[in-house]
Amino acid sequence: MATLDDLPLRSDLVGKKPYGAPQDPVPVSLNVNENTHPIPEEVAIDIVSSLAKAVVGANRYPDRDFVELRRSLAGYLGHGLTEKNLWAANGSNEVLQQVMQAFGGPGRSVLSFVSTYSMYPLLADGTGTEWIPVQRDERYELSAETAVAAVREHQPSITILCSPNNPTGTPVSLDVIRELYDATDGILVVDEAYAEFAAYGFESALSLLPGRERLLVSRTMSKAFAFAGVRLGYLAADPAVVDALTLVRLPYHLSALTQAAGIAALRHADRMLATVDDIRAERNRIAERLTELGYDVYRSESNFVLFGGVTDPNATFEALRAQGILIRDVGIPGHLRVSAGTHEETGVFLDAIAKLPR
Ligand SMILES: *Cc1c(COP(=O)(O)O)cnc(C)c1O
């Protein structure tokens, strides 16, 4: 059998590691920030009947521009958006990849504020875009001063701001986003994968879109919407951005089944999001209990909690894994991240970690 070294791989990919969060079939899986609640049965039945109709027409290519799905997404987001402002792909990872294909690439750069989502540098690598990581402020917050100074210094083609940020949970204020936009000539992406979990006072960057044609707000159905397995992410932006993305997308990239499932699920948005309040409560419970146990908990507006003060993260991770509980070692020394699960799952995790040495 050959190895990678035997292949004429692109030299800039030599030595790179693929995305690799463990996918163990454990009873309590709290490592990739999914909504761990199942889809309500009556919603599932309606989705299946839509899928059945789509299968019958599957001899034909799907609507290449998925207009009905874009209209449904626009209706869900509100803010006066229409289908012309919406774009979607197989997960927001693919949306971000298309953004880098259109606005990044060789000779161009993408900047973000670390620690942040581990896929950004991988997407940069895959598209030949230079990756510029800039450190956040104390406790992974991000001030306008830090953000503006970074883009003035590096002049990136693309800046990605994750809010609330993965893996730290910290949101970024609209003031920071406004100042950052004014300080860069490049594209500014605000990745709002966790927006639905934020506090009621959270202000989405969607409200900043009018008059800002270089601002892109990405969202996903993988987290709050409990639809990770379907692979559907999307963004809202000026229609000119959508025109740019059609230059790099593959024809018919969103299957007829994905489109049908997405449209059907969005008809039931309220039911799909009904567990969000419970998940927030579980997140707060995790934060309180871990604080009691002496861990250093970061403020989170998402469905996960980052905590420090872990003497040996790998030992804690493995001890939990041995008990059928999967959480995440995000590579920050002394820290681990855990997603808020159902009340029962969260309880199993909290009981188990309480019995481990800190
Ligand atoms: C999970 C996540 C996504 C979503 O990825 P999908 O491809 O839509 O499943 C995007 N951004 C961040 C920061 C995430 O944590």
PDB file of N, CA and C in Angstrom, residues 258-308:
ATOM      1  N   THR A 258     -31.554  17.879  -0.229  1.00  0.00           N
ATOM      2  CA  THR A 258     -31.159  18.905   0.745  1.00  0.00           C
ATOM      3  C   THR A 258     -32.102  20.102   0.669  1.00  0.00           C
ATOM      4  N   GLN A 259     -32.392  20.526  -0.550  1.00  0.00           N
ATOM      5  CA  GLN A 259     -33.294  21.680  -0.711  1.00  0.00           C
ATOM      6  C   GLN A 259     -34.669  21.375  -0.115  1.00  0.00           C
ATOM      7  N   ALA A 260     -35.190  20.191  -0.415  1.00  0.00           N
ATOM      8  CA  ALA A 260     -36.530  19.836   0.078  1.00  0.00           C
ATOM      9  C   ALA A 260     -36.530  19.739   1.603  1.00  0.00           C
ATOM     10  N   ALA A 261     -35.502  19.123   2.157  1.00  0.00           N
ATOM     11  CA  ALA A 261     -35.430  18.972   3.615  1.00  0.00           C
ATOM     12  C   ALA A 261     -35.327  20.336   4.296  1.00  0.00           C
ATOM     13  N   GLY A 262     -34.518  21.214   3.725  1.00  0.00           N
ATOM     14  CA  GLY A 262     -34.332  22.540   4.310  1.00  0.00           C
ATOM     15  C   GLY A 262     -35.621  23.351   4.291  1.00  0.00           C
ATOM     16  N   ILE A 263     -36.295  23.353   3.139  1.00  0.00           N
ATOM     17  CA  ILE A 263     -37.548  24.120   3.022  1.00  0.00           C
ATOM     18  C   ILE A 263     -38.571  23.582   4.020  1.00  0.00           C
ATOM     19  N   ALA A 264     -38.670  22.249   4.117  1.00  0.00           N
ATOM     20  CA  ALA A 264     -39.651  21.648   5.036  1.00  0.00           C
ATOM     21  C   ALA A 264     -39.309  21.985   6.483  1.00  0.00           C
ATOM     22  N   ALA A 265     -38.043  21.869   6.857  1.00  0.00           N
ATOM     23  CA  ALA A 265     -37.652  22.150   8.245  1.00  0.00           C
ATOM     24  C   ALA A 265     -37.922  23.612   8.596  1.00  0.00           C
ATOM     25  N   LEU A 266     -37.669  24.515   7.645  1.00  0.00           N
ATOM     26  CA  LEU A 266     -37.885  25.941   7.916  1.00  0.00           C
ATOM     27  C   LEU A 266     -39.367  26.266   8.105  1.00  0.00           C
ATOM     28  N   ARG A 267     -40.257  25.450   7.519  1.00  0.00           N
ATOM     29  CA  ARG A 267     -41.692  25.623   7.793  1.00  0.00           C
ATOM     30  C   ARG A 267     -41.986  25.406   9.269  1.00  0.00           C
ATOM     31  N   HIS A 268     -41.119  24.661   9.957  1.00  0.00           N
ATOM     32  CA  HIS A 268     -41.324  24.324  11.367  1.00  0.00           C
ATOM     33  C   HIS A 268     -40.254  24.959  12.253  1.00  0.00           C
ATOM     34  N   ALA A 269     -39.788  26.134  11.854  1.00  0.00           N
ATOM     35  CA  ALA A 269     -38.657  26.742  12.571  1.00  0.00           C
ATOM     36  C   ALA A 269     -38.920  26.823  14.082  1.00  0.00           C
ATOM     37  N   ASP A 270     -40.129  27.189  14.462  1.00  0.00           N
ATOM     38  CA  ASP A 270     -40.413  27.329  15.897  1.00  0.00           C
ATOM     39  C   ASP A 270     -40.224  26.010  16.637  1.00  0.00           C
ATOM     40  N   ARG A 271     -40.722  24.928  16.028  1.00  0.00           N
ATOM     41  CA  ARG A 271     -40.582  23.612  16.666  1.00  0.00           C
ATOM     42  C   ARG A 271     -39.120  23.162  16.674  1.00  0.00           C
ATOM     43  N   MET A 272     -38.422  23.439  15.575  1.00  0.00           N
ATOM     44  CA  MET A 272     -37.013  23.035  15.492  1.00  0.00           C
ATOM     45  C   MET A 272     -36.165  23.763  16.539  1.00  0.00           C
ATOM     46  N   LEU A 273     -36.575  24.977  16.877  1.00  0.00           N
ATOM     47  CA  LEU A 273     -35.780  25.782  17.820  1.00  0.00           C
ATOM     48  C   LEU A 273     -36.318  25.714  19.245  1.00  0.00           C
ATOM     49  N   ALA A 274     -37.323  24.854  19.466  1.00  0.00           N
ATOM     50  CA  ALA A 274     -38.010  24.845  20.769  1.00  0.00           C
ATOM     51  C   ALA A 274     -37.101  24.442  21.919  1.00  0.00           C
ATOM     52  N   THR A 275     -35.993  23.767  21.634  1.00  0.00           N
ATOM     53  CA  THR A 275     -35.113  23.285  22.706  1.00  0.00           C
ATOM     54  C   THR A 275     -34.034  24.310  23.092  1.00  0.00           C
ATOM     55  N   VAL A 276     -33.993  25.432  22.369  1.00  0.00           N
ATOM     56  CA  VAL A 276     -32.900  26.391  22.585  1.00  0.00           C
ATOM     57  C   VAL A 276     -32.890  26.941  24.019  1.00  0.00           C
ATOM     58  N   ASP A 277     -34.073  27.248  24.560  1.00  0.00           N
ATOM     59  CA  ASP A 277     -34.126  27.763  25.940  1.00  0.00           C
ATOM     60  C   ASP A 277     -33.577  26.743  26.935  1.00  0.00           C
ATOM     61  N   ASP A 278     -33.950  25.468  26.730  1.00  0.00           N
ATOM     62  CA  ASP A 278     -33.445  24.415  27.631  1.00  0.00           C
ATOM     63  C   ASP A 278     -31.926  24.300  27.519  1.00  0.00           C
ATOM     64  N   ILE A 279     -31.432  24.391  26.298  1.00  0.00           N
ATOM     65  CA  ILE A 279     -29.982  24.246  26.092  1.00  0.00           C
ATOM     66  C   ILE A 279     -29.234  25.400  26.767  1.00  0.00           C
ATOM     67  N   ARG A 280     -29.794  26.607  26.652  1.00  0.00           N
ATOM     68  CA  ARG A 280     -29.189  27.748  27.366  1.00  0.00           C
ATOM     69  C   ARG A 280     -29.152  27.496  28.868  1.00  0.00           C
ATOM     70  N   ALA A 281     -30.250  26.939  29.381  1.00  0.00           N
ATOM     71  CA  ALA A 281     -30.301  26.660  30.832  1.00  0.00           C
ATOM     72  C   ALA A 281     -29.242  25.620  31.202  1.00  0.00           C
ATOM     73  N   GLU A 282     -29.053  24.615  30.355  1.00  0.00           N
ATOM     74  CA  GLU A 282     -28.028  23.596  30.633  1.00  0.00           C
ATOM     75  C   GLU A 282     -26.634  24.209  30.550  1.00  0.00           C
ATOM     76  N   ARG A 283     -26.437  25.112  29.586  1.00  0.00           N
ATOM     77  CA  ARG A 283     -25.142  25.810  29.489  1.00  0.00           C
ATOM     78  C   ARG A 283     -24.858  26.577  30.782  1.00  0.00           C
ATOM     79  N   ASN A 284     -25.880  27.276  31.292  1.00  0.00           N
ATOM     80  CA  ASN A 284     -25.676  28.041  32.524  1.00  0.00           C
ATOM     81  C   ASN A 284     -25.420  27.118  33.706  1.00  0.00           C
ATOM     82  N   ARG A 285     -26.102  25.969  33.702  1.00  0.00           N
ATOM     83  CA  ARG A 285     -25.893  24.993  34.774  1.00  0.00           C
ATOM     84  C   ARG A 285     -24.447  24.468  34.741  1.00  0.00           C
ATOM     85  N   ILE A 286     -23.951  24.179  33.539  1.00  0.00           N
ATOM     86  CA  ILE A 286     -22.562  23.710  33.409  1.00  0.00           C
ATOM     87  C   ILE A 286     -21.613  24.786  33.951  1.00  0.00           C
ATOM     88  N   ALA A 287     -21.851  26.034  33.539  1.00  0.00           N
ATOM     89  CA  ALA A 287     -20.958  27.127  33.958  1.00  0.00           C
ATOM     90  C   ALA A 287     -20.947  27.254  35.481  1.00  0.00           C
ATOM     91  N   GLU A 288     -22.133  27.194  36.098  1.00  0.00           N
ATOM     92  CA  GLU A 288     -22.207  27.341  37.561  1.00  0.00           C
ATOM     93  C   GLU A 288     -21.514  26.198  38.272  1.00  0.00           C
ATOM     94  N   ARG A 289     -21.798  24.974  37.812  1.00  0.00           N
ATOM     95  CA  ARG A 289     -21.246  23.799  38.499  1.00  0.00           C
ATOM     96  C   ARG A 289     -19.726  23.728  38.335  1.00  0.00           C
ATOM     97  N   LEU A 290     -19.234  24.000  37.132  1.00  0.00           N
ATOM     98  CA  LEU A 290     -17.781  23.944  36.926  1.00  0.00           C
ATOM     99  C   LEU A 290     -17.084  25.028  37.744  1.00  0.00           C
ATOM    100  N   THR A 291     -17.744  26.173  37.901  1.00  0.00           N
ATOM    101  CA  THR A 291     -17.174  27.233  38.740  1.00  0.00           C
ATOM    102  C   THR A 291     -17.088  26.752  40.193  1.00  0.00           C
ATOM    103  N   GLU A 292     -18.173  26.121  40.665  1.00  0.00           N
ATOM    104  CA  GLU A 292     -18.171  25.557  42.030  1.00  0.00           C
ATOM    105  C   GLU A 292     -17.038  24.550  42.213  1.00  0.00           C
ATOM    106  N   LEU A 293     -16.770  23.805  41.157  1.00  0.00           N
ATOM    107  CA  LEU A 293     -15.732  22.773  41.237  1.00  0.00           C
ATOM    108  C   LEU A 293     -14.321  23.378  41.137  1.00  0.00           C
ATOM    109  N   GLY A 294     -14.260  24.698  40.954  1.00  0.00           N
ATOM    110  CA  GLY A 294     -12.957  25.363  40.956  1.00  0.00           C
ATOM    111  C   GLY A 294     -12.360  25.591  39.577  1.00  0.00           C
ATOM    112  N   TYR A 295     -13.106  25.290  38.521  1.00  0.00           N
ATOM    113  CA  TYR A 295     -12.593  25.549  37.169  1.00  0.00           C
ATOM    114  C   TYR A 295     -12.794  27.020  36.806  1.00  0.00           C
ATOM    115  N   ASP A 296     -12.041  27.472  35.826  1.00  0.00           N
ATOM    116  CA  ASP A 296     -12.099  28.857  35.372  1.00  0.00           C
ATOM    117  C   ASP A 296     -12.982  28.894  34.119  1.00  0.00           C
ATOM    118  N   VAL A 297     -14.210  29.363  34.294  1.00  0.00           N
ATOM    119  CA  VAL A 297     -15.211  29.277  33.230  1.00  0.00           C
ATOM    120  C   VAL A 297     -15.301  30.611  32.476  1.00  0.00           C
ATOM    121  N   TYR A 298     -15.322  30.538  31.159  1.00  0.00           N
ATOM    122  CA  TYR A 298     -15.418  31.746  30.323  1.00  0.00           C
ATOM    123  C   TYR A 298     -16.880  32.067  30.040  1.00  0.00           C
ATOM    124  N   ARG A 299     -17.178  33.356  29.866  1.00  0.00           N
ATOM    125  CA  ARG A 299     -18.575  33.717  29.587  1.00  0.00           C
ATOM    126  C   ARG A 299     -18.930  33.184  28.202  1.00  0.00           C
ATOM    127  N   SER A 300     -20.100  32.586  28.070  1.00  0.00           N
ATOM    128  CA  SER A 300     -20.495  31.978  26.807  1.00  0.00           C
ATOM    129  C   SER A 300     -21.887  32.412  26.405  1.00  0.00           C
ATOM    130  N   GLU A 301     -22.021  32.804  25.135  1.00  0.00           N
ATOM    131  CA  GLU A 301     -23.339  33.110  24.570  1.00  0.00           C
ATOM    132  C   GLU A 301     -23.720  32.029  23.558  1.00  0.00           C
ATOM    133  N   SER A 302     -23.114  30.856  23.686  1.00  0.00           N
ATOM    134  CA  SER A 302     -23.360  29.799  22.707  1.00  0.00           C
ATOM    135  C   SER A 302     -23.883  28.561  23.439  1.00  0.00           C
ATOM    136  N   ASN A 303     -23.804  27.408  22.819  1.00  0.00           N
ATOM    137  CA  ASN A 303     -24.327  26.192  23.464  1.00  0.00           C
ATOM    138  C   ASN A 303     -23.194  25.331  24.035  1.00  0.00           C
ATOM    139  N   PHE A 304     -22.064  25.964  24.331  1.00  0.00           N
ATOM    140  CA  PHE A 304     -20.940  25.223  24.906  1.00  0.00           C
ATOM    141  C   PHE A 304     -20.234  26.108  25.921  1.00  0.00           C
ATOM    142  N   VAL A 305     -19.371  25.481  26.697  1.00  0.00           N
ATOM    143  CA  VAL A 305     -18.645  26.218  27.729  1.00  0.00           C
ATOM    144  C   VAL A 305     -17.168  25.862  27.616  1.00  0.00           C
ATOM    145  N   LEU A 306     -16.316  26.885  27.590  1.00  0.00           N
ATOM    146  CA  LEU A 306     -14.864  26.675  27.654  1.00  0.00           C
ATOM    147  C   LEU A 306     -14.446  26.860  29.103  1.00  0.00           C
ATOM    148  N   PHE A 307     -13.656  25.922  29.609  1.00  0.00           N
ATOM    149  CA  PHE A 307     -13.191  26.080  30.996  1.00  0.00           C
ATOM    150  C   PHE A 307     -11.703  25.781  31.106  1.00  0.00           C
ATOM    151  N   GLY A 308     -11.044  26.611  31.928  1.00  0.00           N
ATOM    152  CA  GLY A 308      -9.618  26.460  32.171  1.00  0.00           C
ATOM    153  C   GLY A 308      -9.378  25.923  33.575  1.00  0.00           C
TER     154      GLY A 308
END
